[in-house]
PDB file of C-alpha atoms in Angstrom:
ATOM      1  CA  THR P 310      13.138  18.773  63.324  1.00 53.00           C
ATOM      2  CA  ASN P 311      10.556  18.064  60.420  1.00 64.00           C
ATOM      3  CA  ASP P 312       7.701  20.917  61.425  1.00 72.00           C
ATOM      4  CA  MET P 313       7.349  21.609  58.251  1.00 79.00           C
ATOM      5  CA  GLU P 314       3.598  21.611  57.076  1.00 85.00           C
ATOM      6  CA  LEU P 315       2.718  20.877  53.195  1.00 85.00           C
ATOM      7  CA  PRO P 316       1.340  23.481  50.863  1.00 82.00           C
ATOM      8  CA  SER P 317      -3.189  22.590  50.547  1.00 84.00           C
ATOM      9  CA  LEU P 318      -3.711  22.088  46.529  1.00 80.00           C
ATOM     10  CA  ARG P 319      -5.661  25.612  46.627  1.00 77.00           C
ATOM     11  CA  GLU P 320      -2.159  27.459  47.871  1.00 79.00           C
ATOM     12  CA  VAL P 321      -0.040  25.411  44.603  1.00 77.00           C
ATOM     13  CA  VAL P 322      -2.279  26.205  42.503  1.00 71.00           C
ATOM     14  CA  ASP P 323      -2.738  29.880  43.464  1.00 73.00           C
ATOM     15  CA  SER P 324       1.363  30.012  43.322  1.00 75.00           C
ATOM     16  CA  ALA P 325       1.241  28.645  40.262  1.00 72.00           C
ATOM     17  CA  MET P 326      -1.780  30.354  38.449  1.00 68.00           C
ATOM     18  CA  GLY P 327      -2.652  33.669  40.661  1.00 68.00           C
ATOM     19  CA  GLU P 328      -5.193  34.466  42.322  1.00 68.00           C
ATOM     20  CA  ASN P 329      -7.125  34.368  38.700  1.00 73.00           C
ATOM     21  CA  TRP P 330      -6.170  30.604  38.429  1.00 68.00           C
ATOM     22  CA  LYS P 331     -10.738  29.605  37.622  1.00 76.00           C
ATOM     23  CA  ALA P 332     -10.428  32.427  35.034  1.00 80.00           C
ATOM     24  CA  VAL P 333      -7.296  30.680  33.780  1.00 78.00           C
ATOM     25  CA  VAL P 334      -9.410  26.925  33.682  1.00 80.00           C
ATOM     26  CA  VAL P 335     -12.279  28.380  31.934  1.00 86.00           C
ATOM     27  CA  ALA P 336     -10.146  30.564  28.880  1.00 87.00           C
ATOM     28  CA  PHE P 337      -9.067  26.738  28.619  1.00 85.00           C
ATOM     29  CA  VAL P 338     -12.098  24.534  28.628  1.00 89.00           C
ATOM     30  CA  VAL P 339     -13.336  27.357  25.668  1.00 91.00           C
ATOM     31  CA  ALA P 340     -10.245  27.799  23.869  1.00 89.00           C
ATOM     32  CA  TYR P 341     -10.232  23.464  23.697  1.00 86.00           C
ATOM     33  CA  ALA P 342     -13.879  23.664  22.607  1.00 88.00           C
ATOM     34  CA  VAL P 343     -13.184  26.214  19.925  1.00 86.00           C
ATOM     35  CA  ALA P 344     -10.157  23.989  18.605  1.00 83.00           C
ATOM     36  CA  ALA P 345     -11.998  20.700  18.803  1.00 80.00           C
ATOM     37  CA  VAL P 346     -14.924  22.657  16.314  1.00 79.00           C
ATOM     38  CA  PHE P 347     -12.515  23.478  13.827  1.00 72.00           C
ATOM     39  CA  VAL P 348     -10.837  20.414  13.650  1.00 70.00           C
ATOM     40  CA  PHE P 349     -13.757  18.657  12.924  1.00 69.00           C
ATOM     41  CA  ARG P 350     -15.816  21.195  10.942  1.00 70.00           C
ATOM     42  CA  TYR P 351     -12.374  21.865   8.950  1.00 66.00           C
ATOM     43  CA  PRO P 352     -10.619  19.308   7.894  1.00 60.00           C
ATOM     44  CA  SER P 353      -6.126  19.688   7.549  1.00 60.00           C
ATOM     45  CA  PRO P 354      -5.005  20.280   4.745  1.00 58.00           C
ATOM     46  CA  PHE P 355      -2.207  17.788   5.266  1.00 55.00           C
ATOM     47  CA  ALA P 356      -4.880  15.243   6.344  1.00 54.00           C
ATOM     48  CA  ALA P 357      -4.577  13.027   2.557  1.00 51.00           C
ATOM     49  CA  ARG P 358      -1.400  13.489   3.282  1.00 50.00           C
ATOM     50  CA  VAL P 359      -1.212  10.551   6.602  1.00 47.00           C
ATOM     51  CA  GLY P 360      -4.379   8.856   4.767  1.00 51.00           C
ATOM     52  CA  GLY P 361      -6.995  11.019   6.088  1.00 53.00           C
ATOM     53  CA  SER P 362      -9.190  13.632   3.538  1.00 53.00           C
ATOM     54  CA  THR P 363     -10.758  16.127   3.092  1.00 53.00           C
ATOM     55  CA  LYS P 364     -12.763  17.941   1.234  1.00 53.00           C
ATOM     56  CA  TRP P 365     -10.780  18.540  -1.835  1.00 52.00           C
ATOM     57  CA  SER P 366      -9.422  15.143  -1.902  1.00 55.00           C
ATOM     58  CA  LYS P 367     -12.960  13.813  -1.425  1.00 55.00           C
ATOM     59  CA  ARG P 368     -13.860  15.971  -4.958  1.00 56.00           C
ATOM     60  CA  LYS P 369     -10.708  14.165  -6.260  1.00 59.00           C
ATOM     61  CA  ALA P 370     -11.354  10.981  -5.708  1.00 57.00           C
ATOM     62  CA  ARG P 371     -14.967  11.218  -6.570  1.00 57.00           C
ATOM     63  CA  GLU P 372     -14.058  13.150 -10.299  1.00 59.00           C
ATOM     64  CA  ALA P 373     -11.292  10.329 -10.200  1.00 56.00           C
ATOM     65  CA  THR P 374     -13.837   7.383 -10.613  1.00 53.00           C
ATOM     66  CA  GLU P 375     -16.486   9.329 -12.729  1.00 48.00           C
ATOM     67  CA  GLU P 376     -12.988   9.276 -15.344  1.00 53.00           C
ATOM     68  CA  GLU P 377     -12.435   6.100 -14.196  1.00 60.00           C
ATOM     69  CA  GLU P 378      -9.242   4.145 -15.932  1.00 64.00           C
ATOM     70  CA  SER P 379      -9.680   1.664 -18.497  1.00 73.00           C
ATOM     71  CA  PHE P 380      -8.847  -1.649 -18.057  1.00 76.00           C
ATOM     72  CA  PRO P 381      -8.768  -4.218 -20.964  1.00 77.00           C
ATOM     73  CA  GLU P 382     -11.014  -7.505 -20.853  1.00 78.00           C
ATOM     74  CA  PRO P 383      -9.882  -9.874 -18.402  1.00 77.00           C
ATOM     75  CA  MET P 384      -7.602 -12.486 -20.035  1.00 84.00           C
ATOM     76  CA  ALA P 385      -9.050 -15.456 -20.743  1.00 88.00           C
ATOM     77  CA  LYS P 386      -7.974 -18.635 -19.288  1.00 94.00           C
ATOM     78  CA  GLY P 387      -5.639 -20.976 -20.505  1.00 95.00           C
ATOM     79  CA  ASP P 388      -2.181 -21.603 -20.180  1.00 97.00           C
ATOM     80  CA  LEU P 389       0.884 -19.911 -22.216  1.00 97.00           C
ATOM     81  CA  THR P 390       4.422 -20.573 -23.217  1.00 97.00           C
ATOM     82  CA  VAL P 391       7.780 -18.001 -22.367  1.00 97.00           C
ATOM     83  CA  GLU P 392       7.111 -16.723 -25.690  1.00 97.00           C
ATOM     84  CA  GLU P 393       3.697 -16.211 -25.249  1.00 97.00           C
ATOM     85  CA  LEU P 394       3.908 -15.040 -21.727  1.00 97.00           C
ATOM     86  CA  LYS P 395       6.598 -12.238 -22.926  1.00 97.00           C
ATOM     87  CA  ARG P 396       3.841 -10.117 -24.820  1.00 97.00           C
ATOM     88  CA  TYR P 397       1.992  -9.169 -21.895  1.00 97.00           C
ATOM     89  CA  ASP P 398       4.719  -7.337 -20.517  1.00 97.00           C
ATOM     90  CA  GLY P 399       2.847  -3.887 -19.793  1.00 95.00           C
ATOM     91  CA  SER P 400       4.199  -1.850 -23.353  1.00 95.00           C
ATOM     92  CA  ASN P 401       0.932  -2.209 -24.826  1.00 94.00           C
ATOM     93  CA  THR P 402      -1.678  -1.025 -22.725  1.00 91.00           C
ATOM     94  CA  ALA P 403      -4.721  -2.739 -24.869  1.00 92.00           C
ATOM     95  CA  LEU P 404      -3.026  -5.988 -23.802  1.00 94.00           C
ATOM     96  CA  PRO P 405      -3.487  -6.574 -20.070  1.00 95.00           C
ATOM     97  CA  VAL P 406      -0.153  -7.001 -17.863  1.00 96.00           C
ATOM     98  CA  LEU P 407       0.459 -10.335 -17.070  1.00 97.00           C
ATOM     99  CA  LEU P 408       3.230 -11.993 -14.356  1.00 97.00           C
ATOM    100  CA  ALA P 409       4.551 -15.603 -13.318  1.00 98.00           C
ATOM    101  CA  ALA P 410       4.878 -16.557 -10.303  1.00 98.00           C
ATOM    102  CA  LYS P 411       6.168 -20.284  -9.568  1.00 98.00           C
ATOM    103  CA  GLY P 412       4.853 -20.655 -13.135  1.00 98.00           C
ATOM    104  CA  ILE P 413       1.488 -19.742 -12.603  1.00 98.00           C
ATOM    105  CA  ILE P 414       0.198 -16.487 -14.854  1.00 98.00           C
ATOM    106  CA  TYR P 415      -1.718 -13.848 -12.695  1.00 97.00           C
ATOM    107  CA  ASP P 416      -3.460 -11.040 -14.285  1.00 97.00           C
ATOM    108  CA  VAL P 417      -1.960  -8.155 -12.232  1.00 96.00           C
ATOM    109  CA  THR P 418      -3.736  -5.464 -15.221  1.00 95.00           C
ATOM    110  CA  LYS P 419      -5.651  -3.612 -12.007  1.00 93.00           C
ATOM    111  CA  GLY P 420      -1.676  -2.864 -10.402  1.00 93.00           C
ATOM    112  CA  ARG P 421      -0.399  -0.826 -13.754  1.00 93.00           C
ATOM    113  CA  ASP P 422       1.200   1.489 -11.520  1.00 93.00           C
ATOM    114  CA  PHE P 423       3.017  -0.679 -10.161  1.00 94.00           C
ATOM    115  CA  TYR P 424       3.323  -3.639 -13.009  1.00 95.00           C
ATOM    116  CA  GLY P 425       3.103  -1.540 -16.126  1.00 94.00           C
ATOM    117  CA  LYS P 426       5.017   0.206 -18.879  1.00 94.00           C
ATOM    118  CA  GLY P 427       6.644   2.678 -15.655  1.00 94.00           C
ATOM    119  CA  GLY P 428       6.262   1.625 -12.883  1.00 94.00           C
ATOM    120  CA  PRO P 429       8.502  -0.054 -10.069  1.00 95.00           C
ATOM    121  CA  TYR P 430       7.969  -3.547 -11.015  1.00 96.00           C
ATOM    122  CA  ASN P 431       7.589  -3.300 -14.691  1.00 96.00           C
ATOM    123  CA  GLY P 432      10.207  -5.913 -14.358  1.00 96.00           C
ATOM    124  CA  PHE P 433       8.881  -8.798 -13.180  1.00 97.00           C
ATOM    125  CA  ALA P 434       6.124  -8.247 -16.455  1.00 98.00           C
ATOM    126  CA  GLY P 435       5.358 -10.466 -19.524  1.00 97.00           C
ATOM    127  CA  ILE P 436       7.754 -13.462 -16.973  1.00 98.00           C
ATOM    128  CA  ASP P 437       8.047 -15.823 -14.652  1.00 98.00           C
ATOM    129  CA  CYS P 438       9.667 -13.892 -11.648  1.00 97.00           C
ATOM    130  CA  SER P 439      10.035 -16.406  -8.756  1.00 98.00           C
ATOM    131  CA  ARG P 440      13.669 -15.535  -8.204  1.00 98.00           C
ATOM    132  CA  ALA P 441      13.053 -11.774  -8.251  1.00 97.00           C
ATOM    133  CA  LEU P 442      10.384 -12.440  -5.794  1.00 97.00           C
ATOM    134  CA  ALA P 443      12.060 -14.627  -3.211  1.00 97.00           C
ATOM    135  CA  LYS P 444      14.820 -12.698  -2.923  1.00 97.00           C
ATOM    136  CA  VAL P 445      13.010  -9.137  -3.006  1.00 95.00           C
ATOM    137  CA  SER P 446      15.595  -8.150  -5.831  1.00 95.00           C
ATOM    138  CA  LEU P 447      15.105  -5.660  -8.699  1.00 95.00           C
ATOM    139  CA  ASP P 448      18.089  -6.965 -10.379  1.00 95.00           C
ATOM    140  CA  ALA P 449      18.094  -8.435 -14.088  1.00 95.00           C
ATOM    141  CA  LYS P 450      20.375 -11.331 -12.824  1.00 97.00           C
ATOM    142  CA  ASP P 451      17.179 -12.076 -10.409  1.00 97.00           C
ATOM    143  CA  LEU P 452      14.266 -11.535 -13.023  1.00 97.00           C
ATOM    144  CA  ASN P 453      13.436 -15.448 -14.311  1.00 97.00           C
ATOM    145  CA  ASP P 454      12.298 -18.537 -13.040  1.00 97.00           C
ATOM    146  CA  ASP P 455      15.460 -20.578 -11.681  1.00 97.00           C
ATOM    147  CA  VAL P 456      14.787 -21.294  -8.120  1.00 97.00           C
ATOM    148  CA  SER P 457      17.229 -24.860  -7.429  1.00 96.00           C
ATOM    149  CA  ASP P 458      19.679 -22.824  -5.182  1.00 97.00           C
ATOM    150  CA  LEU P 459      17.216 -20.289  -3.057  1.00 96.00           C
ATOM    151  CA  TYR P 460      17.440 -20.968   0.611  1.00 96.00           C
ATOM    152  CA  ALA P 461      14.740 -22.061   2.860  1.00 96.00           C
ATOM    153  CA  ALA P 462      14.098 -18.708   3.980  1.00 96.00           C
ATOM    154  CA  GLU P 463      14.398 -17.202  -0.166  1.00 97.00           C
ATOM    155  CA  ARG P 464      11.539 -19.926  -0.386  1.00 97.00           C
ATOM    156  CA  ASP P 465       9.177 -18.796   2.348  1.00 97.00           C
ATOM    157  CA  VAL P 466       9.169 -15.659   0.990  1.00 97.00           C
ATOM    158  CA  LEU P 467       8.107 -16.726  -2.302  1.00 97.00           C
ATOM    159  CA  ASN P 468       5.225 -18.795  -1.360  1.00 97.00           C
ATOM    160  CA  ASP P 469       4.382 -15.776   0.123  1.00 97.00           C
ATOM    161  CA  TRP P 470       3.852 -13.701  -2.937  1.00 97.00           C
ATOM    162  CA  CYS P 471       2.538 -16.214  -4.306  1.00 97.00           C
ATOM    163  CA  ARG P 472      -0.225 -16.013  -1.896  1.00 96.00           C
ATOM    164  CA  LYS P 473      -0.989 -12.329  -2.186  1.00 96.00           C
ATOM    165  CA  PHE P 474      -1.376 -12.308  -5.971  1.00 97.00           C
ATOM    166  CA  ASP P 475      -3.758 -15.544  -4.881  1.00 96.00           C
ATOM    167  CA  ASP P 476      -5.870 -12.943  -2.719  1.00 95.00           C
ATOM    168  CA  LYS P 477      -6.010  -9.682  -5.310  1.00 94.00           C
ATOM    169  CA  TYR P 478      -5.129 -10.956  -7.974  1.00 95.00           C
ATOM    170  CA  PRO P 479      -7.130 -13.854 -10.782  1.00 95.00           C
ATOM    171  CA  VAL P 480      -5.110 -16.462 -11.945  1.00 96.00           C
ATOM    172  CA  VAL P 481      -4.647 -17.158 -15.813  1.00 96.00           C
ATOM    173  CA  GLY P 482      -3.339 -20.278 -16.516  1.00 97.00           C
ATOM    174  CA  LYS P 483       0.259 -22.263 -16.169  1.00 97.00           C
ATOM    175  CA  VAL P 484       3.819 -20.926 -17.995  1.00 97.00           C
ATOM    176  CA  LEU P 485       4.300 -23.811 -20.864  1.00 97.00           C
ATOM    177  CA  GLY P 486       8.167 -24.120 -21.416  1.00 96.00           C
ATOM    178  CA  GLY P 487       9.262 -23.070 -17.895  1.00 95.00           C
ATOM    179  CA  ALA P 488      10.931 -24.147 -14.710  1.00 95.00           C
ATOM    180  CA  PHE P 489       7.785 -24.855 -12.819  1.00 95.00           C
ATOM    181  CA  ASP P 490       6.355 -27.047 -16.108  1.00 92.00           C
ATOM    182  CA  LYS P 491       6.082 -30.504 -14.950  1.00 87.00           C
ATOM    183  CA  SER P 492       4.826 -31.193 -18.679  1.00 77.00           C
TER     184      SER P 492
END
């Protein structure tokens, strides 16, 4: 009835790889070792695209730090009116780039690629952009400090942005005459 015997491991390997299975295993191990040497000795030209590095990208980074981008002096601490803040919109590279959130002014000059002229978030520069941050919006209608009709979740988003700015950028002062001015 069930007198069928299972093949031994050796018989399975022999049938799958033939009589020279040991040579196949040795060839595989040698190929693996050679590949490992190449991977660790010669970095991939695609590594920089996924966060790794190559000799070329290391050299490029070294050259970039040698020709470090010049930034204007940090903005002196002090409060600014809504009109004064507009001057720091990133259009003049000799001036710091400032933005405000919840009435607090941040010097975001180090993020000029994002907030300066031509940057994806340039609309935030030179204004209190609290509403746009809360709504995660780049629409012109949201580029203001009116947060009176925000939902609780949007207020949470705004508070998260403010924490990020507090951690990353220096505080310059407060916006005078804006929606958050308590004086």
